[in-house]
XYZ file of N, CA and C in Angstrom:
126
model
N -36.005 31.847 -198.973
C -35.536 32.806 -199.969
C -35.876 32.306 -201.368
N -36.382 33.198 -202.209
C -36.798 32.824 -203.557
C -35.602 32.901 -204.510
N -35.035 31.747 -204.806
C -33.847 31.686 -205.661
C -34.197 32.016 -207.110
N -35.372 31.570 -207.567
C -35.770 31.819 -208.953
C -35.833 33.308 -209.260
N -36.293 34.099 -208.315
C -36.405 35.536 -208.527
C -35.066 36.229 -208.625
N -34.023 35.597 -208.117
C -32.682 36.187 -208.135
C -31.890 35.722 -209.353
N -32.064 34.481 -209.731
C -31.253 33.886 -210.792
C -31.548 34.524 -212.149
N -32.817 34.720 -212.474
C -33.161 35.227 -213.804
C -32.564 36.604 -214.094
N -32.696 37.602 -213.190
C -32.084 38.902 -213.489
C -30.561 38.831 -213.609
N -29.935 38.004 -212.799
C -28.477 37.863 -212.870
C -28.083 37.235 -214.203
N -28.819 36.223 -214.626
C -28.534 35.574 -215.907
C -28.696 36.560 -217.060
N -29.762 37.348 -217.033
C -29.973 38.343 -218.085
C -28.852 39.379 -218.095
N -28.396 39.780 -216.924
C -27.301 40.744 -216.834
C -26.013 40.163 -217.406
N -25.718 38.922 -217.072
C -24.508 38.266 -217.588
C -24.572 38.165 -219.110
N -25.732 37.797 -219.642
C -25.870 37.697 -221.096
C -25.714 39.060 -221.756
N -26.296 40.097 -221.152
C -26.175 41.446 -221.718
C -24.724 41.904 -221.711
N -24.013 41.639 -220.625
C -22.599 42.024 -220.532
C -21.785 41.290 -221.593
N -22.097 40.024 -221.788
C -21.376 39.240 -222.795
C -21.587 39.805 -224.199
N -22.822 40.175 -224.495
C -23.110 40.751 -225.809
C -22.444 42.117 -225.970
N -22.427 42.913 -224.915
C -21.750 44.211 -224.984
C -20.261 44.035 -225.245
N -19.671 43.027 -224.612
C -18.242 42.769 -224.828
C -17.982 42.376 -226.282
N -18.872 41.565 -226.843
C -18.713 41.179 -228.257
C -18.831 42.372 -229.177
N -19.789 43.261 -228.879
C -19.952 44.466 -229.690
C -18.703 45.332 -229.610
N -18.110 45.430 -228.426
C -16.888 46.220 -228.262
C -15.740 45.590 -229.047
N -15.657 44.266 -229.040
C -14.620 43.580 -229.817
C -14.786 43.857 -231.311
N -16.021 43.811 -231.793
C -16.275 44.100 -233.207
C -15.905 45.545 -233.536
N -16.249 46.479 -232.657
C -15.918 47.886 -232.889
C -14.404 48.076 -232.946
N -13.678 47.382 -232.084
C -12.218 47.449 -232.088
C -11.665 46.921 -233.409
N -12.203 45.799 -233.868
C -11.748 45.227 -235.141
C -12.018 46.175 -236.302
N -13.184 46.797 -236.306
C -13.508 47.752 -237.365
C -12.530 48.918 -237.330
N -12.254 49.427 -236.141
C -11.303 50.534 -236.007
C -9.925 50.164 -236.516
N -9.472 48.962 -236.190
C -8.154 48.520 -236.648
C -8.115 48.394 -238.169
N -9.191 47.899 -238.752
C -9.236 47.772 -240.215
C -9.244 49.133 -240.894
N -9.979 50.083 -240.321
C -10.016 51.431 -240.888
C -8.632 52.057 -240.827
N -7.948 51.908 -239.701
C -6.587 52.448 -239.570
C -5.676 51.819 -240.620
N -5.805 50.512 -240.834
C -4.974 49.843 -241.835
C -5.285 50.365 -243.242
N -6.566 50.555 -243.540
C -6.954 51.055 -244.866
C -6.404 52.459 -245.088
N -6.472 53.301 -244.058
C -6.055 54.698 -244.201
C -4.538 54.829 -244.229
N -3.848 54.113 -243.327
C -2.403 54.311 -243.185
C -1.571 53.233 -243.872
N -2.126 52.050 -244.039
C -1.362 50.943 -244.598
C -0.497 50.249 -243.566
N -0.600 50.660 -242.299
C 0.179 50.049 -241.210
C -0.757 49.373 -240.225
N -0.250 48.313 -239.618
C -1.047 47.615 -238.605
C -0.787 48.149 -237.238
């Protein structure tokens, strides 16, 4: 079984998922800041 052919796509997928999670965290932070600016409440 060719392990190299399996590892690379899985690694790329894990990295992509990690970056997507970071982008979602940033979007959440931006949303929270906008709500605070508009309403003055956290």
